[in-house]
Amino acid sequence: MTALPYTCPFSITLDHADHTEIVCREVLRDLPQKRCVLRGEWNQRQVLVKLFLHPVSAHRHWLREKQGVERLIDADLTTPPLLFSGKLTDQTPVLVFEFIPQAFSALHLWQHCSNDTERLTLLNNLTMEIAHQHAHGIWQKDLHLGNFLIAEKTIYTIDGDAIDGKSDKTALGPERSADNLALFQAQIAPHFDHLFSSVVQHYMEQRQFPAQWQHQFNQQVVRQRQKRRLKYVAKSFRICSEFFRSRHNNLEMIQRRDASAAFIDQFKAHPDQIVASGTLLKDGNSATVIRLTTPDGDWVIKRYNIKNLWHGLKRCLRRTRASVSWGNAHRLKISGISTPSAIAMAEKRFGPLRLTGYYVCDFVEGEDVAAYFADGNEPSESQLDTANRLVELFRIFLQLGIVHGDCKATNFLVTDQGIAVIDLDAMWEPKSHNRFNKLYRRDRNRFLRNWKTDSALYRWFDRHLPQPDDI
């Protein structure tokens, strides 16, 4: 297998008759020991090179990607031309595609849309492409915005590894179509759901599905979103390309791979000394919160204290609140809900017993909602956007089935980017619908209790915050 140099340019040699070389100019994506995607030059033309590097499964992934691309080509669907499939001279499996100049991923274009009109146009175009795939019996097992390139209004489907299809090449039925299109919508944050009403209508017209199909589709969106959330939360506790897990003495730690390694090492060795060196934000029996300046910017470290022996005995066999906060930060992130970015989580352990926990996240500048609405009056014209964002946040909690668990106004920050949710150690997703409705009412009522019942602000939020039966 190829051991890639750290810097470009470098050359790789194809294993075919004339052993021509590809000069690799840029690493576009690198998953160590799995896959590397490069931009290069071959026979005086720009190419995209995919190398499959896993010592055991490289050939299987190469074959799956090749077969997926061939399915698209066979169905006359647009994908970058495959110029070579085979191996390098060292037997590394490789696929070489024509490089599409001036192409941007649909994810990049989505992130740079400036208004809903642009977003709706992009979603409609992509959904029509998905409808064409479904009509040819093809679906994408990992359907998301990053699987499409767009250049001069042409949409290219990429990532053949995720392409699957019916052996008889007939169109997908209503159930599988609903499931796959719902997977696509599940990748988009819920506060853009209002765009999908017309998008789904266009899809139904294209596929000639009856109106009642949309109910089946909506149910699948809920299921796909929940599946995606739970999968990402579980992933945040594993070693993978995004996260790293380690142990130092009696400290078990999970961190983002892009966090400052030197500083994280200091924290692992002396967590309490690091906490003591920060600027104190809160000093309580149950938690100590500090702000710390690091090479990566300002961080907040929350240490969940063991108050006494009895408290320690009650908590030692349960997940620490640091662990719960870490999982919930990623639950919110994958749902498009703003919260300070989680950087690391650590637990002191003694065998199977969990003791002190530490949760590390970015510091976010903002004013808490209690201070922002301190006068208790109905939202002014300048405050109305923030008030509506809070209402939308509760609507999304209701739609996704997420309980915050501690809706004090100080746990919601008004920032330049919107509302950021903090204090995540009581958040969870009940499995029972009735249980969720009960707890959502408790969240709603606790939020309202931040203001006097006879205040104009209390009455405004009581009128506008969604009730459990509204979704």
Short mmCIF file of C-alpha atoms in Angstrom, two decimals:
data_model
loop_
_atom_site.label_atom_id
_atom_site.label_comp_id
_atom_site.label_asym_id
_atom_site.label_seq_id
_atom_site.Cartn_x
_atom_site.Cartn_y
_atom_site.Cartn_z
CA MET A 1 0.00 0.00 0.00
CA THR A 2 1.14 3.53 -0.78
CA ALA A 3 2.70 5.51 2.07
CA LEU A 4 1.79 9.05 1.12
CA PRO A 5 4.32 11.89 1.45
CA TYR A 6 3.29 14.77 3.65
CA THR A 7 3.73 17.45 0.99
CA CYS A 8 2.70 17.90 -2.63
CA PRO A 9 3.64 17.54 -5.41
CA PHE A 10 4.48 13.84 -5.56
CA SER A 11 3.97 11.12 -8.14
CA ILE A 12 2.13 7.80 -8.15
CA THR A 13 2.41 5.18 -10.91
CA LEU A 14 -0.54 3.31 -12.41
CA ASP A 15 -0.23 -0.45 -12.89
CA HIS A 16 -1.06 -0.79 -16.56
CA ALA A 17 0.79 -1.25 -19.84
CA ASP A 18 2.69 2.03 -20.05
CA HIS A 19 3.01 2.62 -16.26
CA THR A 20 2.18 6.30 -16.63
CA GLU A 21 2.51 8.58 -13.66
CA ILE A 22 0.01 10.92 -12.05
CA VAL A 23 1.50 14.03 -10.48
CA CYS A 24 -0.52 14.76 -7.33
CA ARG A 25 -0.84 18.50 -6.72
CA GLU A 26 -3.26 18.73 -3.78
CA VAL A 27 -4.71 16.52 -1.05
CA LEU A 28 -8.45 17.17 -1.04
CA ARG A 29 -9.37 14.70 1.70
CA ASP A 30 -7.34 12.32 3.80
CA LEU A 31 -8.75 9.62 6.07
CA PRO A 32 -5.59 7.96 7.44
CA GLN A 33 -5.35 4.24 6.66
CA LYS A 34 -8.72 4.40 4.87
CA ARG A 35 -8.92 6.67 1.83
CA CYS A 36 -7.16 9.63 0.27
CA VAL A 37 -8.60 11.94 -2.41
CA LEU A 38 -6.16 13.95 -4.51
CA ARG A 39 -6.17 16.44 -7.35
CA GLY A 40 -3.53 15.70 -9.97
CA GLU A 41 -2.40 15.73 -13.58
CA TRP A 42 -2.36 12.71 -15.86
CA ASN A 43 -1.55 12.82 -19.57
CA GLN A 44 -1.89 16.60 -19.52
CA ARG A 45 -5.38 16.57 -18.09
CA GLN A 46 -6.73 17.44 -14.62
CA VAL A 47 -7.86 14.38 -12.68
CA LEU A 48 -9.27 13.44 -9.30
CA VAL A 49 -7.64 10.39 -7.73
CA LYS A 50 -9.13 8.16 -5.03
CA LEU A 51 -6.73 5.84 -3.24
CA PHE A 52 -8.09 3.04 -1.03
CA LEU A 53 -5.63 2.42 1.78
CA HIS A 54 -7.20 0.14 4.38
CA PRO A 55 -4.97 -2.92 4.85
CA VAL A 56 -7.96 -5.31 4.94
CA SER A 57 -10.98 -3.72 3.27
CA ALA A 58 -9.37 -1.51 0.57
CA HIS A 59 -10.34 -3.79 -2.33
CA ARG A 60 -13.92 -4.16 -1.08
CA HIS A 61 -14.41 -0.39 -0.84
CA TRP A 62 -12.75 0.14 -4.22
CA LEU A 63 -15.08 -2.41 -5.82
CA ARG A 64 -18.16 -0.93 -4.15
CA GLU A 65 -17.25 2.58 -5.34
CA LYS A 66 -16.54 1.33 -8.87
CA GLN A 67 -19.84 -0.56 -9.07
CA GLY A 68 -21.75 2.47 -7.76
CA VAL A 69 -20.25 4.72 -10.43
CA GLU A 70 -21.05 2.13 -13.09
CA ARG A 71 -24.69 2.03 -11.91
CA LEU A 72 -24.94 5.79 -12.40
CA ILE A 73 -23.34 5.62 -15.85
CA ASP A 74 -25.54 2.70 -16.88
CA ALA A 75 -28.66 4.70 -15.89
CA ASP A 76 -27.37 7.70 -17.90
CA LEU A 77 -27.13 9.81 -14.71
CA THR A 78 -24.48 12.52 -14.54
CA THR A 79 -21.29 11.67 -12.66
CA PRO A 80 -17.65 12.67 -13.30
CA PRO A 81 -16.25 10.37 -16.04
CA LEU A 82 -14.27 7.40 -14.71
CA LEU A 83 -10.96 7.35 -16.60
CA PHE A 84 -9.16 4.47 -14.88
CA SER A 85 -10.00 1.76 -12.36
CA GLY A 86 -7.31 -0.59 -11.17
CA LYS A 87 -4.18 -0.47 -9.02
CA LEU A 88 -0.97 1.40 -8.56
CA THR A 89 2.30 -0.47 -9.11
CA ASP A 90 2.42 -1.18 -5.36
CA GLN A 91 -1.08 -2.76 -5.66
CA THR A 92 -2.98 0.07 -3.94
CA PRO A 93 -6.52 0.13 -5.41
CA VAL A 94 -7.19 3.37 -7.28
CA LEU A 95 -9.94 5.13 -9.21
CA VAL A 96 -9.14 8.09 -11.48
CA PHE A 97 -11.91 10.51 -12.46
CA GLU A 98 -12.00 13.53 -14.69
CA PHE A 99 -11.61 16.61 -12.50
CA ILE A 100 -14.55 19.00 -12.87
CA PRO A 101 -13.20 22.57 -12.84
CA GLN A 102 -15.18 25.35 -11.17
CA ALA A 103 -17.32 22.78 -9.36
CA PHE A 104 -18.58 23.28 -5.83
CA SER A 105 -20.19 20.75 -3.55
CA ALA A 106 -23.88 21.30 -2.86
CA LEU A 107 -22.93 21.59 0.83
CA HIS A 108 -20.61 24.52 0.04
CA LEU A 109 -23.32 26.23 -2.01
CA TRP A 110 -25.92 25.62 0.72
CA GLN A 111 -23.65 27.20 3.34
CA HIS A 112 -23.20 30.25 1.13
CA CYS A 113 -26.88 30.77 0.27
CA SER A 114 -27.89 34.26 1.41
CA ASN A 115 -31.67 33.81 1.52
CA ASP A 116 -34.49 31.27 1.38
CA THR A 117 -35.05 31.84 -2.35
CA GLU A 118 -31.53 30.59 -3.12
CA ARG A 119 -31.91 27.70 -0.68
CA LEU A 120 -35.24 26.66 -2.20
CA THR A 121 -33.81 26.71 -5.73
CA LEU A 122 -30.88 24.53 -4.67
CA LEU A 123 -33.11 22.04 -2.81
CA ASN A 124 -35.52 21.80 -5.74
CA ASN A 125 -32.71 21.10 -8.20
CA LEU A 126 -31.15 18.45 -5.98
CA THR A 127 -34.50 16.82 -5.23
CA MET A 128 -35.27 16.53 -8.94
CA GLU A 129 -31.91 14.79 -9.41
CA ILE A 130 -32.81 12.41 -6.57
CA ALA A 131 -36.21 11.80 -8.23
CA HIS A 132 -34.40 10.82 -11.47
CA GLN A 133 -32.23 8.38 -9.52
CA HIS A 134 -35.27 6.84 -7.82
CA ALA A 135 -37.04 6.52 -11.16
CA HIS A 136 -34.07 4.43 -12.35
CA GLY A 137 -34.14 2.20 -9.28
CA ILE A 138 -31.10 3.86 -7.69
CA TRP A 139 -30.75 5.26 -4.16
CA GLN A 140 -27.90 6.61 -2.05
CA LYS A 141 -27.34 4.88 1.27
CA ASP A 142 -25.66 7.98 2.71
CA LEU A 143 -27.62 10.72 0.97
CA HIS A 144 -26.43 14.22 1.88
CA LEU A 145 -25.43 17.54 0.31
CA GLY A 146 -21.76 16.58 0.10
CA ASN A 147 -22.60 13.84 -2.41
CA PHE A 148 -23.33 16.32 -5.20
CA LEU A 149 -21.07 18.61 -7.22
CA ILE A 150 -22.53 21.52 -9.18
CA ALA A 151 -20.76 23.23 -12.07
CA GLU A 152 -22.47 25.57 -14.52
CA LYS A 153 -25.91 24.32 -13.40
CA THR A 154 -24.96 20.68 -14.04
CA ILE A 155 -25.40 18.39 -11.02
CA TYR A 156 -22.90 15.55 -10.67
CA THR A 157 -23.54 12.69 -8.25
CA ILE A 158 -20.34 11.54 -6.54
CA ASP A 159 -19.35 8.98 -3.88
CA GLY A 160 -20.20 5.78 -5.70
CA ASP A 161 -19.53 3.81 -2.52
CA ALA A 162 -22.96 4.94 -1.25
CA ILE A 163 -24.82 4.06 -4.47
CA ASP A 164 -27.13 1.07 -4.49
CA GLY A 165 -29.87 -0.04 -6.85
CA LYS A 166 -32.48 -2.61 -7.75
CA SER A 167 -31.23 -5.52 -9.82
CA ASP A 168 -34.15 -5.24 -12.25
CA LYS A 169 -33.56 -1.44 -12.62
CA THR A 170 -37.24 -0.63 -12.07
CA ALA A 171 -38.29 2.50 -10.19
CA LEU A 172 -38.25 2.56 -6.41
CA GLY A 173 -41.59 2.01 -4.73
CA PRO A 174 -43.30 4.60 -2.49
CA GLU A 175 -41.93 3.21 0.79
CA ARG A 176 -38.27 3.10 -0.19
CA SER A 177 -38.58 6.45 -1.97
CA ALA A 178 -40.01 8.04 1.19
CA ASP A 179 -37.24 6.55 3.31
CA ASN A 180 -34.44 7.75 1.02
CA LEU A 181 -35.79 11.26 0.42
CA ALA A 182 -36.39 11.57 4.19
CA LEU A 183 -32.72 10.72 4.71
CA PHE A 184 -31.89 13.73 2.54
CA GLN A 185 -34.16 16.10 4.48
CA ALA A 186 -32.79 14.75 7.77
CA GLN A 187 -29.38 16.22 6.87
CA ILE A 188 -30.87 19.73 6.81
CA ALA A 189 -31.44 21.61 10.08
CA PRO A 190 -35.12 21.55 11.18
CA HIS A 191 -35.47 25.34 11.02
CA PHE A 192 -35.37 24.99 7.21
CA ASP A 193 -38.27 22.52 7.14
CA HIS A 194 -40.62 25.21 5.83
CA LEU A 195 -38.75 25.01 2.51
CA PHE A 196 -39.54 21.34 2.00
CA SER A 197 -43.29 21.71 1.54
CA SER A 198 -42.98 22.82 -2.10
CA VAL A 199 -39.87 20.65 -2.65
CA VAL A 200 -41.77 17.50 -1.72
CA GLN A 201 -44.72 18.57 -3.87
CA HIS A 202 -42.41 18.77 -6.90
CA TYR A 203 -40.97 15.36 -6.08
CA MET A 204 -44.47 13.83 -5.81
CA GLU A 205 -45.45 15.34 -9.16
CA GLN A 206 -42.29 13.99 -10.77
CA ARG A 207 -42.89 10.48 -9.35
CA GLN A 208 -46.69 10.68 -9.74
CA PHE A 209 -47.29 9.78 -6.09
CA PRO A 210 -50.67 10.52 -4.45
CA ALA A 211 -51.11 13.26 -1.82
CA GLN A 212 -51.29 10.77 1.07
CA TRP A 213 -47.69 9.71 0.35
CA GLN A 214 -46.49 12.89 2.08
CA HIS A 215 -47.72 11.63 5.47
CA GLN A 216 -45.56 8.52 5.08
CA PHE A 217 -42.64 10.73 4.07
CA ASN A 218 -43.05 13.02 7.11
CA GLN A 219 -43.00 10.01 9.45
CA GLN A 220 -39.78 8.83 7.85
CA VAL A 221 -38.16 12.26 8.35
CA VAL A 222 -38.78 11.98 12.10
CA ARG A 223 -37.32 8.46 12.15
CA GLN A 224 -34.28 9.35 10.04
CA ARG A 225 -33.48 12.42 12.14
CA GLN A 226 -33.64 10.43 15.35
CA LYS A 227 -31.49 7.66 13.87
CA ARG A 228 -28.93 10.22 12.68
CA ARG A 229 -28.82 11.98 16.08
CA LEU A 230 -28.35 8.79 18.05
CA LYS A 231 -25.67 7.57 15.66
CA TYR A 232 -23.70 10.81 15.94
CA VAL A 233 -23.98 10.93 19.74
CA ALA A 234 -22.66 7.37 19.92
CA LYS A 235 -19.86 8.26 17.49
CA SER A 236 -18.76 11.15 19.74
CA PHE A 237 -17.68 8.60 22.36
CA ARG A 238 -15.56 6.52 19.95
CA ILE A 239 -12.16 6.88 18.35
CA CYS A 240 -12.74 8.07 14.78
CA SER A 241 -11.61 10.77 12.35
CA GLU A 242 -13.32 13.47 14.44
CA PHE A 243 -12.69 12.30 18.02
CA PHE A 244 -9.87 10.71 19.99
CA ARG A 245 -10.13 8.76 23.23
CA SER A 246 -7.23 8.29 25.66
CA ARG A 247 -6.35 7.50 29.26
CA HIS A 248 -3.74 9.17 31.48
CA ASN A 249 -3.31 7.64 34.92
CA ASN A 250 -6.85 7.62 36.32
CA LEU A 251 -8.26 10.18 33.84
CA GLU A 252 -10.37 8.92 30.92
CA MET A 253 -10.66 11.54 28.19
CA ILE A 254 -12.44 12.18 24.87
CA GLN A 255 -11.41 15.14 22.74
CA ARG A 256 -11.80 16.65 19.32
CA ARG A 257 -8.82 15.79 17.15
CA ASP A 258 -8.44 19.42 16.06
CA ALA A 259 -8.04 20.71 19.63
CA SER A 260 -4.64 22.03 20.72
CA ALA A 261 -2.73 18.83 21.47
CA ALA A 262 -0.13 20.44 23.74
CA PHE A 263 -2.71 22.14 25.89
CA ILE A 264 -4.93 19.05 26.07
CA ASP A 265 -1.89 17.09 27.29
CA GLN A 266 -1.39 19.63 30.08
CA PHE A 267 -5.04 19.31 31.03
CA LYS A 268 -4.85 15.51 31.10
CA ALA A 269 -1.84 15.61 33.41
CA HIS A 270 -3.15 18.27 35.82
CA PRO A 271 -6.88 18.99 35.34
CA ASP A 272 -7.48 20.59 38.72
CA GLN A 273 -4.44 22.84 38.39
CA ILE A 274 -5.74 24.01 35.01
CA VAL A 275 -9.17 24.71 36.54
CA ALA A 276 -7.53 26.66 39.38
CA SER A 277 -5.60 28.81 36.88
CA GLY A 278 -8.70 30.08 35.06
CA THR A 279 -11.01 33.03 35.63
CA LEU A 280 -13.80 31.90 37.93
CA LEU A 281 -17.31 32.20 36.46
CA LYS A 282 -19.16 30.09 39.03
CA ASP A 283 -18.08 28.44 42.26
CA GLY A 284 -20.75 26.11 43.60
CA ASN A 285 -20.89 22.89 45.59
CA SER A 286 -21.99 20.87 42.60
CA ALA A 287 -19.96 22.59 39.85
CA THR A 288 -17.02 24.93 39.35
CA VAL A 289 -16.98 26.88 36.06
CA ILE A 290 -13.97 28.79 34.76
CA ARG A 291 -12.94 30.67 31.64
CA LEU A 292 -9.49 29.96 30.26
CA THR A 293 -7.41 31.48 27.48
CA THR A 294 -5.70 28.82 25.33
CA PRO A 295 -3.83 28.74 21.98
CA ASP A 296 -7.19 27.79 20.40
CA GLY A 297 -9.08 30.72 21.94
CA ASP A 298 -11.11 31.08 25.12
CA TRP A 299 -12.55 27.93 26.63
CA VAL A 300 -15.01 27.21 29.41
CA ILE A 301 -14.21 24.29 31.73
CA LYS A 302 -16.98 22.99 33.93
CA ARG A 303 -15.87 20.65 36.72
CA TYR A 304 -18.68 18.63 38.24
CA ASN A 305 -17.70 18.28 41.89
CA ILE A 306 -18.32 15.43 44.30
CA LYS A 307 -19.93 17.23 47.25
CA ASN A 308 -19.46 14.54 49.87
CA LEU A 309 -19.08 10.79 50.33
CA TRP A 310 -22.80 10.07 50.04
CA HIS A 311 -23.04 12.15 46.84
CA GLY A 312 -20.03 10.29 45.43
CA LEU A 313 -21.54 6.90 46.22
CA LYS A 314 -24.82 7.83 44.52
CA ARG A 315 -23.08 9.04 41.36
CA CYS A 316 -20.11 6.71 40.92
CA LEU A 317 -21.91 4.00 38.90
CA ARG A 318 -23.85 6.46 36.72
CA ARG A 319 -22.73 8.49 33.74
CA THR A 320 -21.08 11.70 34.88
CA ARG A 321 -22.81 14.95 34.08
CA ALA A 322 -19.74 15.84 32.02
CA SER A 323 -20.38 12.78 29.85
CA VAL A 324 -24.07 13.68 29.50
CA SER A 325 -23.16 17.26 28.50
CA TRP A 326 -20.65 15.97 25.91
CA GLY A 327 -23.24 13.71 24.29
CA ASN A 328 -25.90 16.41 24.32
CA ALA A 329 -23.60 19.01 22.76
CA HIS A 330 -23.30 16.68 19.78
CA ARG A 331 -27.05 15.94 19.87
CA LEU A 332 -27.66 19.67 19.39
CA LYS A 333 -24.87 20.11 16.83
CA ILE A 334 -26.22 17.40 14.52
CA SER A 335 -29.70 18.97 14.87
CA GLY A 336 -28.54 22.43 13.79
CA ILE A 337 -29.16 23.92 17.26
CA SER A 338 -26.51 26.38 18.45
CA THR A 339 -24.48 25.50 21.54
CA PRO A 340 -20.84 26.25 22.44
CA SER A 341 -18.67 23.75 20.56
CA ALA A 342 -17.64 20.80 22.72
CA ILE A 343 -13.86 20.36 22.86
CA ALA A 344 -13.22 17.62 25.43
CA MET A 345 -14.72 15.56 28.24
CA ALA A 346 -12.79 13.87 31.02
CA GLU A 347 -13.63 11.67 33.99
CA LYS A 348 -11.57 10.63 36.97
CA ARG A 349 -12.07 6.89 37.43
CA PHE A 350 -11.25 4.30 40.00
CA GLY A 351 -11.78 0.96 38.28
CA PRO A 352 -15.41 1.03 37.09
CA LEU A 353 -16.30 3.91 39.42
CA ARG A 354 -16.75 7.37 37.89
CA LEU A 355 -15.71 10.27 40.07
CA THR A 356 -15.13 13.94 39.15
CA GLY A 357 -16.12 14.92 35.60
CA TYR A 358 -14.85 17.79 33.42
CA TYR A 359 -16.57 19.28 30.39
CA VAL A 360 -14.65 21.63 28.08
CA CYS A 361 -16.27 23.83 25.44
CA ASP A 362 -15.72 27.10 23.59
CA PHE A 363 -16.50 30.35 25.37
CA VAL A 364 -19.36 32.15 23.61
CA GLU A 365 -19.85 35.86 24.09
CA GLY A 366 -23.49 36.66 24.74
CA GLU A 367 -26.12 38.04 27.10
CA ASP A 368 -28.39 35.57 28.85
CA VAL A 369 -32.11 35.80 28.16
CA ALA A 370 -32.88 36.86 31.75
CA ALA A 371 -30.75 39.98 31.32
CA TYR A 372 -31.87 40.58 27.74
CA PHE A 373 -35.56 40.68 28.73
CA ALA A 374 -34.93 42.12 32.21
CA ASP A 375 -37.77 44.68 32.05
CA GLY A 376 -40.44 41.99 31.60
CA ASN A 377 -42.21 44.03 28.93
CA GLU A 378 -43.59 42.64 25.69
CA PRO A 379 -40.72 42.31 23.16
CA SER A 380 -39.87 45.61 21.54
CA GLU A 381 -39.27 45.87 17.81
CA SER A 382 -35.52 45.36 18.39
CA GLN A 383 -36.16 42.34 20.65
CA LEU A 384 -38.80 40.64 18.52
CA ASP A 385 -36.36 38.66 16.38
CA THR A 386 -34.74 37.17 19.50
CA ALA A 387 -38.13 36.36 21.04
CA ASN A 388 -39.19 34.59 17.84
CA ARG A 389 -35.91 32.65 17.79
CA LEU A 390 -36.70 31.36 21.28
CA VAL A 391 -40.16 30.31 20.14
CA GLU A 392 -38.60 28.53 17.14
CA LEU A 393 -36.11 26.79 19.44
CA PHE A 394 -38.95 25.37 21.56
CA ARG A 395 -40.74 24.31 18.37
CA ILE A 396 -37.64 22.38 17.29
CA PHE A 397 -37.28 20.79 20.74
CA LEU A 398 -40.92 19.72 20.44
CA GLN A 399 -40.48 18.46 16.89
CA LEU A 400 -37.33 16.44 17.70
CA GLY A 401 -38.52 15.13 21.08
CA ILE A 402 -35.67 16.73 23.05
CA VAL A 403 -36.13 17.75 26.70
CA HIS A 404 -33.76 20.44 28.02
CA GLY A 405 -34.51 19.73 31.67
CA ASP A 406 -33.51 23.11 33.13
CA CYS A 407 -35.08 25.99 31.21
CA LYS A 408 -33.83 28.85 33.35
CA ALA A 409 -33.47 32.00 31.26
CA THR A 410 -29.76 32.08 32.14
CA ASN A 411 -29.30 28.83 30.17
CA PHE A 412 -30.07 30.57 26.86
CA LEU A 413 -27.58 33.09 25.48
CA VAL A 414 -28.38 35.82 22.97
CA THR A 415 -25.40 35.94 20.59
CA ASP A 416 -24.62 37.56 17.25
CA GLN A 417 -25.51 34.23 15.58
CA GLY A 418 -28.80 33.68 17.44
CA ILE A 419 -29.72 31.71 20.56
CA ALA A 420 -27.08 29.41 22.08
CA VAL A 421 -28.22 26.69 24.49
CA ILE A 422 -26.01 25.96 27.51
CA ASP A 423 -26.06 23.80 30.67
CA LEU A 424 -26.78 20.50 28.93
CA ASP A 425 -26.40 17.95 31.75
CA ALA A 426 -30.16 17.48 32.23
CA MET A 427 -31.03 17.18 28.52
CA TRP A 428 -32.31 13.88 27.08
CA GLU A 429 -34.68 12.23 24.60
CA PRO A 430 -37.49 10.22 26.23
CA LYS A 431 -38.57 7.17 24.23
CA SER A 432 -42.21 7.46 25.30
CA HIS A 433 -44.28 10.09 23.49
CA ASN A 434 -46.49 10.62 26.56
CA ARG A 435 -43.45 10.95 28.80
CA PHE A 436 -41.95 13.52 26.45
CA ASN A 437 -45.15 15.59 26.35
CA LYS A 438 -45.21 15.72 30.15
CA LEU A 439 -41.57 16.80 30.35
CA TYR A 440 -41.92 19.30 27.51
CA ARG A 441 -44.77 20.97 29.43
CA ARG A 442 -42.46 21.12 32.43
CA ASP A 443 -39.74 22.76 30.27
CA ARG A 444 -42.24 25.24 28.87
CA ASN A 445 -43.65 26.11 32.30
CA ARG A 446 -40.15 26.49 33.77
CA PHE A 447 -39.22 28.90 30.99
CA LEU A 448 -42.33 30.99 31.63
CA ARG A 449 -41.57 31.13 35.36
CA ASN A 450 -38.52 33.25 34.57
CA TRP A 451 -40.95 36.19 34.60
CA LYS A 452 -43.84 37.23 36.81
CA THR A 453 -47.17 35.78 35.72
CA ASP A 454 -48.71 39.25 35.44
CA SER A 455 -45.92 40.58 33.20
CA ALA A 456 -46.50 41.39 29.53
CA LEU A 457 -43.49 39.22 28.55
CA TYR A 458 -44.91 36.17 30.36
CA ARG A 459 -48.20 36.58 28.51
CA TRP A 460 -46.39 37.05 25.15
CA PHE A 461 -44.36 33.85 25.51
CA ASP A 462 -47.39 31.94 26.82
CA ARG A 463 -49.28 32.91 23.64
CA HIS A 464 -46.43 32.04 21.27
CA LEU A 465 -44.54 29.06 22.72
CA PRO A 466 -45.85 25.87 21.09
CA GLN A 467 -47.95 23.42 23.09
CA PRO A 468 -47.32 19.64 22.94
CA ASP A 469 -50.31 19.12 20.64
CA ASP A 470 -49.07 21.72 18.11
CA ILE A 471 -46.77 19.26 16.29
#
